[in-house]
CSV table of C-alpha atoms in Angstrom, one decimal:
chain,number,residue,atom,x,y,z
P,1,UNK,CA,0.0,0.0,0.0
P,2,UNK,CA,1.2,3.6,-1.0
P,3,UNK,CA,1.2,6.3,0.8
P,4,UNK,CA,-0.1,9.6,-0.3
P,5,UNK,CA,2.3,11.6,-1.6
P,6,UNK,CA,4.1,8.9,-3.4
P,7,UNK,CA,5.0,8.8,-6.9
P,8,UNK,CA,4.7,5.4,-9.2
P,9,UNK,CA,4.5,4.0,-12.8
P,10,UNK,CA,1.6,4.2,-14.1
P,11,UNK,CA,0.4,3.1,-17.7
P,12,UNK,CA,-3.6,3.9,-18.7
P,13,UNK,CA,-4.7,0.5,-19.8
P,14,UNK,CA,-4.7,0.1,-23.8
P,15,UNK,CA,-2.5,2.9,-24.1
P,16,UNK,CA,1.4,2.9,-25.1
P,17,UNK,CA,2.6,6.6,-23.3
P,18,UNK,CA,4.5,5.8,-19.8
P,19,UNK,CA,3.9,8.3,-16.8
P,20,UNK,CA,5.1,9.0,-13.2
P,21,UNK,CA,2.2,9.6,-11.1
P,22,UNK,CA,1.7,11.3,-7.7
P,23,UNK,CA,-1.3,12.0,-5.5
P,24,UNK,CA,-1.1,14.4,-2.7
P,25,UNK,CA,-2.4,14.7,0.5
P,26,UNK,CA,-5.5,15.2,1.3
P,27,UNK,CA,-6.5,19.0,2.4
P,28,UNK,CA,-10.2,20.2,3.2
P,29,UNK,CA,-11.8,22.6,1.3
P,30,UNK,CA,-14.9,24.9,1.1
P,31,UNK,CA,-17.0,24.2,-2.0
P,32,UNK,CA,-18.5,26.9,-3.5
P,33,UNK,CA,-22.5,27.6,-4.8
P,34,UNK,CA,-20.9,25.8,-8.6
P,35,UNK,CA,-19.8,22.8,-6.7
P,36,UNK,CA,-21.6,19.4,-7.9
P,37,UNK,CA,-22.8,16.3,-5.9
P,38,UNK,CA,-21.9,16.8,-2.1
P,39,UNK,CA,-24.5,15.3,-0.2
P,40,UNK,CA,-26.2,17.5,2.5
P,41,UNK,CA,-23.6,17.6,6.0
P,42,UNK,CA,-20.6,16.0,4.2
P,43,UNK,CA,-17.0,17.9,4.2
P,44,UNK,CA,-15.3,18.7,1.1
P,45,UNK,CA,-11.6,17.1,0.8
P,46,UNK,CA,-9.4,17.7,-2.7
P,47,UNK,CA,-6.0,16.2,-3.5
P,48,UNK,CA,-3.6,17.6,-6.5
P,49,UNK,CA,-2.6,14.3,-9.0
P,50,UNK,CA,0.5,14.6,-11.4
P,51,UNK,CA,1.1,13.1,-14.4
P,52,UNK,CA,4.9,13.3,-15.2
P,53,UNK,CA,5.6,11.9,-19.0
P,54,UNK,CA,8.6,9.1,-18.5
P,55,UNK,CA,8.0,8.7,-22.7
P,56,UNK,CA,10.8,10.2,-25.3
P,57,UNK,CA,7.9,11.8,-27.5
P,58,UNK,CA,5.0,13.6,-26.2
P,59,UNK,CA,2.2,11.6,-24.3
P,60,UNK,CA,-1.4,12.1,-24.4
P,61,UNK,CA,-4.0,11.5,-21.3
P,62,UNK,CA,-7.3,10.0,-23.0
P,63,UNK,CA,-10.9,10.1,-21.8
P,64,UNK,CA,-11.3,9.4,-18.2
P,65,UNK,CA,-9.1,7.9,-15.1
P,66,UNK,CA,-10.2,5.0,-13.4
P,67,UNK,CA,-10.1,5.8,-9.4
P,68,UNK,CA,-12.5,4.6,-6.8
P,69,UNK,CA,-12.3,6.2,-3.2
P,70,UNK,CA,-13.5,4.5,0.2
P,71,UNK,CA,-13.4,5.8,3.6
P,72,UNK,CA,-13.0,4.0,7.0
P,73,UNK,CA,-13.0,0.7,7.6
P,74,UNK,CA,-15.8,-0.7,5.8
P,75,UNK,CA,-15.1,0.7,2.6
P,76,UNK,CA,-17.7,2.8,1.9
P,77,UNK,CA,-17.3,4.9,-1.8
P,78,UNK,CA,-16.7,8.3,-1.1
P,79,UNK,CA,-18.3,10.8,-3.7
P,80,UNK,CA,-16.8,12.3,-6.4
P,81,UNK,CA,-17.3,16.3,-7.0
P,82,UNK,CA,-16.1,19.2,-9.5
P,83,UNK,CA,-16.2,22.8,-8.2
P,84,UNK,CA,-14.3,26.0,-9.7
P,85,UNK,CA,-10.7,24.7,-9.9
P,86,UNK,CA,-11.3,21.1,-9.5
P,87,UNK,CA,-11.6,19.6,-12.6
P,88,UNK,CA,-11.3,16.0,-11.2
P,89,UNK,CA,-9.8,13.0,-13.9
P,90,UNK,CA,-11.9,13.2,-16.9
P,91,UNK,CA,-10.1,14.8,-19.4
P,92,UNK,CA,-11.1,16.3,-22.4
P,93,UNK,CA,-11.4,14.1,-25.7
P,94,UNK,CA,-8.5,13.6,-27.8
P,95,UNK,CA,-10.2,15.1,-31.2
P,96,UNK,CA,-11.4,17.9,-29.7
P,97,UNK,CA,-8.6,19.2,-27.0
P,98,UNK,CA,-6.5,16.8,-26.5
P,99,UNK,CA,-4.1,17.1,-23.3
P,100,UNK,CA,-0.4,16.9,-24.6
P,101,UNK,CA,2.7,16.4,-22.7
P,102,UNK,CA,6.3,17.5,-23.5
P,103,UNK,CA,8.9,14.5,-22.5
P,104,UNK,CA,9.6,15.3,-18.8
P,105,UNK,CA,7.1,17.4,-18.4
P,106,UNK,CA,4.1,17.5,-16.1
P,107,UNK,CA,0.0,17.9,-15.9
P,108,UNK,CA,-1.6,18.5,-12.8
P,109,UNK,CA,-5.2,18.4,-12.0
P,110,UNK,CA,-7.6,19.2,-8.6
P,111,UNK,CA,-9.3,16.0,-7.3
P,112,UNK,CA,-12.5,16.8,-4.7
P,113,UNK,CA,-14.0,13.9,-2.9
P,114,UNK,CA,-16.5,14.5,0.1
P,115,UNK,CA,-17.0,11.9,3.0
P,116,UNK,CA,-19.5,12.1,5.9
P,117,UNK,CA,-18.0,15.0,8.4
P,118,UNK,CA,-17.5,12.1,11.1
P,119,UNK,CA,-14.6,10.5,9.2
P,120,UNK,CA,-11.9,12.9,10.6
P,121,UNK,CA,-8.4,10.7,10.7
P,122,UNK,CA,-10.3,7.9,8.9
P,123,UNK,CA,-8.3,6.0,6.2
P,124,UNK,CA,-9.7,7.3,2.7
P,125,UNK,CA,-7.8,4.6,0.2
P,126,UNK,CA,-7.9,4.9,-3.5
P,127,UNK,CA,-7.6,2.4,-5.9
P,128,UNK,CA,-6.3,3.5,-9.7
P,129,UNK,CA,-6.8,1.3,-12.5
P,130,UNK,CA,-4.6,1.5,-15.5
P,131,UNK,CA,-2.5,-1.7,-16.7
P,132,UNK,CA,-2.4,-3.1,-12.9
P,133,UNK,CA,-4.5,-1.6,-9.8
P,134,UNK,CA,-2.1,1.1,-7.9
P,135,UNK,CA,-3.5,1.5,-4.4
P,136,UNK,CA,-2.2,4.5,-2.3
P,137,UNK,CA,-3.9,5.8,1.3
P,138,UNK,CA,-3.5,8.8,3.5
P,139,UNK,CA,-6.0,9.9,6.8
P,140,UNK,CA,-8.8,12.1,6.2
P,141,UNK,CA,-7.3,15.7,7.8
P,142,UNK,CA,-8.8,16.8,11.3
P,143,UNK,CA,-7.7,14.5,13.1
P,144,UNK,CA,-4.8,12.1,14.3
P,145,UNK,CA,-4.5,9.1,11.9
P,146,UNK,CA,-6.8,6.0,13.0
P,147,UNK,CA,-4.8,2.6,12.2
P,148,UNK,CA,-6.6,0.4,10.7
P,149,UNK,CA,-7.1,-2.7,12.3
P,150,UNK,CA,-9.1,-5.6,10.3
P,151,UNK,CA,-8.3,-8.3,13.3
P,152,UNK,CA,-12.6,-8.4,14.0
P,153,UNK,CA,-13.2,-9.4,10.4
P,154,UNK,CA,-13.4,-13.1,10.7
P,155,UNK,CA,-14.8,-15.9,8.6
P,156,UNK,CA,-17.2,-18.6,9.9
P,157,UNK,CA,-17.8,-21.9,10.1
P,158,UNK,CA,-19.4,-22.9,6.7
P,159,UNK,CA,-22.5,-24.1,7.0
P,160,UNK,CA,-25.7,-24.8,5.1
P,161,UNK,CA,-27.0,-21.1,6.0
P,162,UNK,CA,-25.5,-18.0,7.8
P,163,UNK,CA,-26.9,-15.0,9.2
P,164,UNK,CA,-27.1,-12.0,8.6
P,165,UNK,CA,-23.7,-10.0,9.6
P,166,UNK,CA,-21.4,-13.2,9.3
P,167,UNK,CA,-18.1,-13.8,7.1
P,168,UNK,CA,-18.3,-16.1,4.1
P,169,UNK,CA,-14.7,-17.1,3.0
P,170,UNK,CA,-14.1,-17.4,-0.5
P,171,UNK,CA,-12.3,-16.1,-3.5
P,172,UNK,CA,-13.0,-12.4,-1.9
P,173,UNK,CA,-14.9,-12.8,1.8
P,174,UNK,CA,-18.2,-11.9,1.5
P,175,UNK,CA,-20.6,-10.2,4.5
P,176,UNK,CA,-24.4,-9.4,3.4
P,177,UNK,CA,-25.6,-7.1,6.9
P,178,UNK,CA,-28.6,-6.9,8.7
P,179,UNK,CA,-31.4,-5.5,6.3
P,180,UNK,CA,-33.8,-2.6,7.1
P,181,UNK,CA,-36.9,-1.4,6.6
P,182,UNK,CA,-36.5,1.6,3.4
P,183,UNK,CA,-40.4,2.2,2.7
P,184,UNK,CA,-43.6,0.8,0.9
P,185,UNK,CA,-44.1,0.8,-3.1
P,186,UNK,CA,-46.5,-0.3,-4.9
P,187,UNK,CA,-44.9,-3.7,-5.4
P,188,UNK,CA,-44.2,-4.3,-1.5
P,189,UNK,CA,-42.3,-3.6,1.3
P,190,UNK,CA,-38.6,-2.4,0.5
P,191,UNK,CA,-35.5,-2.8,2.4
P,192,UNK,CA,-31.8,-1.7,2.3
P,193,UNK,CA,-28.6,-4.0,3.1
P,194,UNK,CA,-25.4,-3.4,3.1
P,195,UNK,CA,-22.8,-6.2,0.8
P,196,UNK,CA,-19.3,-6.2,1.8
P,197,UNK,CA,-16.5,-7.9,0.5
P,198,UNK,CA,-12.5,-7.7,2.2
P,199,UNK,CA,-9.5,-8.3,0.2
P,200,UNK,CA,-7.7,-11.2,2.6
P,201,UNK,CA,-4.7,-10.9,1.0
P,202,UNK,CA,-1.4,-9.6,2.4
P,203,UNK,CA,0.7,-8.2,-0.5
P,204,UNK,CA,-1.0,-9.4,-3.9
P,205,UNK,CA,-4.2,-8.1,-5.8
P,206,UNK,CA,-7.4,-9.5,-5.5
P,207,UNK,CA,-7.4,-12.1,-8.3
P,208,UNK,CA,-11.0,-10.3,-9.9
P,209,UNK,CA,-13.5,-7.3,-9.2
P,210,UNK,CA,-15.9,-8.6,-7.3
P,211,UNK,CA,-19.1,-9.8,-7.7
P,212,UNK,CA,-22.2,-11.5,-6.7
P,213,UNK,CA,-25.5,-12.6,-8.1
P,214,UNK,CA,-28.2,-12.1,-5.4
P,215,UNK,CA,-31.9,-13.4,-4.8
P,216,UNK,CA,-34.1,-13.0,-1.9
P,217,UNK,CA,-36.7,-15.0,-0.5
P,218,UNK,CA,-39.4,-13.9,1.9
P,219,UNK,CA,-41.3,-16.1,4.7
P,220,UNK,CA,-41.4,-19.8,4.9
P,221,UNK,CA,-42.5,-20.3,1.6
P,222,UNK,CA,-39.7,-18.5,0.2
P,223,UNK,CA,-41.4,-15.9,-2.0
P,224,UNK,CA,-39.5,-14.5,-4.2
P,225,UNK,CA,-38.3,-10.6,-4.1
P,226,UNK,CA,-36.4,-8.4,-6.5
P,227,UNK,CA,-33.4,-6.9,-6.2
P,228,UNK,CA,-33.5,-3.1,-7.3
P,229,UNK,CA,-30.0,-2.9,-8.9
P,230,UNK,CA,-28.7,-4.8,-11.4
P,231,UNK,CA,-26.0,-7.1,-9.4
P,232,UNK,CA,-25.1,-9.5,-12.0
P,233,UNK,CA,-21.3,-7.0,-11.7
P,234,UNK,CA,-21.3,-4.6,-9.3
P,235,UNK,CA,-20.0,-1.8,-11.1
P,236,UNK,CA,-18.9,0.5,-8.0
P,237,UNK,CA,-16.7,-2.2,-6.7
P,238,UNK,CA,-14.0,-1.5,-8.3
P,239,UNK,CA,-10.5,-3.7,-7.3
P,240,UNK,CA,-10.0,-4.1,-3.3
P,241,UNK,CA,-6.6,-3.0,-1.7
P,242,UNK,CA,-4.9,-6.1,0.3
P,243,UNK,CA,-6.7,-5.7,3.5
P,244,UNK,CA,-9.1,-3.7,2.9
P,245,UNK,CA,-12.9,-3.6,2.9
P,246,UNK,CA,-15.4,-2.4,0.2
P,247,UNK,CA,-19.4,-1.7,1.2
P,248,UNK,CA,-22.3,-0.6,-1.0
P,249,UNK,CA,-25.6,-0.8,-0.1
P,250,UNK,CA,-28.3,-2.1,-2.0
P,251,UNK,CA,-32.6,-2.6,-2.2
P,252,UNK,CA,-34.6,-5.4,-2.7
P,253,UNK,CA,-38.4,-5.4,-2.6
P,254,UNK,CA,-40.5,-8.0,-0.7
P,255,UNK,CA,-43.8,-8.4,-3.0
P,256,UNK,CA,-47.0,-8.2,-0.6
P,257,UNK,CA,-48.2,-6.6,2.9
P,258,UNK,CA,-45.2,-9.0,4.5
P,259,UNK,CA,-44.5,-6.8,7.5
P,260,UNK,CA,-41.8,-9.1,9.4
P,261,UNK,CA,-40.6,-11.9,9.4
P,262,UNK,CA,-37.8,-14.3,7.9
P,263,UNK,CA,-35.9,-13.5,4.9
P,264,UNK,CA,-33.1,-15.4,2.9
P,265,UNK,CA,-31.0,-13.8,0.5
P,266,UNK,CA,-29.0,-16.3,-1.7
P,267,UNK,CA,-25.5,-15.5,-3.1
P,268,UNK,CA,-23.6,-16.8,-6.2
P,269,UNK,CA,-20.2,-16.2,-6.7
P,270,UNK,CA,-18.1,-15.8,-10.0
P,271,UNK,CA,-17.9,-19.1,-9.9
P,272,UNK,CA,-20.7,-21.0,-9.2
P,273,UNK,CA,-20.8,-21.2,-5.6
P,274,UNK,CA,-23.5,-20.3,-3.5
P,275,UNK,CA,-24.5,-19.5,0.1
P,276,UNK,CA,-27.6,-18.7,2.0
P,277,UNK,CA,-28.2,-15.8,4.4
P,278,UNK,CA,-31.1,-15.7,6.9
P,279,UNK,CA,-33.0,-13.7,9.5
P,280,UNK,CA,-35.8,-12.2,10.5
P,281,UNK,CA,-36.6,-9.0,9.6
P,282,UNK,CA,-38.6,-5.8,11.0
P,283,UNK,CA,-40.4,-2.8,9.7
């Protein structure tokens, strides 16, 4: 794991030009009225990232950088913004204005990311695709760095059905969390849970993004539900840093006036494996 304010090779992935690239540290900022996508109570956090062409001829940066942010331990995705001055990773298109650089020379650009205000000292990690994931990780400012210490997450026993909050081991350890109640629609009762997968490894990348086909069951005769989102490849997971966690929370919808009651959710790995979550569930 990188620290921020480290520089490494990095090559965007189907491309043939060769940079140096370094993240800063992470400072807080005030957004102003032209700033996009903070949710309501979060703080605003920016980061300067430059590109340094290693090449002999002049390199180009295409289209858009790959780079997923979590926060804390869990993982959760930290949101992406754009404000006056922070022009973020998307560049502009090659035929139109291309963004050319001189051997040995250098592009900077403003990265803003805002995280819920309670994440002071917080690990925020980022993971850059290109070629091969780069993974590099500073604390959120505010407050005294918080180590991060993964020595609770722990996988159980396998058995024929787990609850709700366990460790399943497998090619990425999965955790599916307690759901809760997230409203009526027309088609039923919904509900929110959070899915969790943690990168066990020490020093090596996790071996694929990860993913998981879901179903959900409702009562003893296992009605069937439907997940919201479209889980067949979770697009927001993007590759997880060697122990570290990533969490996104999803909705599924139990068809009926089912107020409580039990509720299985079935998982299917990548590769054909499955597993059975179950518990009872309130409104």
């Amino acid at each position: 794991m990188l620290r921020l304010g480290s520089s490494f090779p990095f090559r965007e992935e189907g491309q043939s030009d060769s940079w140096t690239v370094r993240v800063s540290a992470l400072s807080s900022a005030k957004p102003s009225v032209k700033a996009s996508s903070i949710p309501d109570g979060w703080r605003a956090l920016t980061t300067k990232v430059t590109f340094t062409n290693t090449d002999s001829g002049i390199a180009e940066l295409h289209g858009s950088l790959d780079v997923t942010a979590r926060y804390g331990l869990e993982g959760r995705t930290a949101v992406a913004f754009t404000d006056t001055g922070i022009k973020g990773l998307t560049f502009p298109d090659i035929e139109t204005h291309p963004i050319r650089v001189r051997p040995g020379g250098t592009y900077t650009t403003t990265v803003g990311y805002a995280v819920p205000a309670h994440t002071a000292g917080q690990p925020l990690t980022f993971t850059i695709e290109g070629d091969d994931p780069t993974y590099i990780e500073g604390a959120i400012p505010g407050a005294p760095a918080r180590p991060v210490d993964t020595s609770h997450v722990q996988p159980v026993d396998t058995a024929k059905e787990l609850k709700f909050g366990d460790w399943k081991e497998g090619s990425s350890w999965l955790r599916i969390g307690q759901p809760r109640a997230a409203g009526t629609t027309a088609q039923g009762k919904r509900y929110a849970v959070d899915l969790s997968f943690f990168n066990n490894f020490d020093d090596t990348l996790l071996g694929h993004r990860p993913e998981a086909n879901l179903k959900v069951y409702a009562g003893a005769d296992l009605t069937e539900g439907d997940f919201e989102e479209n889980l067949s490849n979770l697009p927001s997971l993007a590759w997880i840093a060697p122990q570290r966690m990533a969490t996104v929370t999803v909705h599924f919808t139990i068809p009926g006036k089912q107020i409580e009651g039990s509720v299985s959710i079935e998982v299917v790995d990548p590769y054909g494996e499955d597993v059975t979550y179950t518990g009872d569930v309130k409104n």
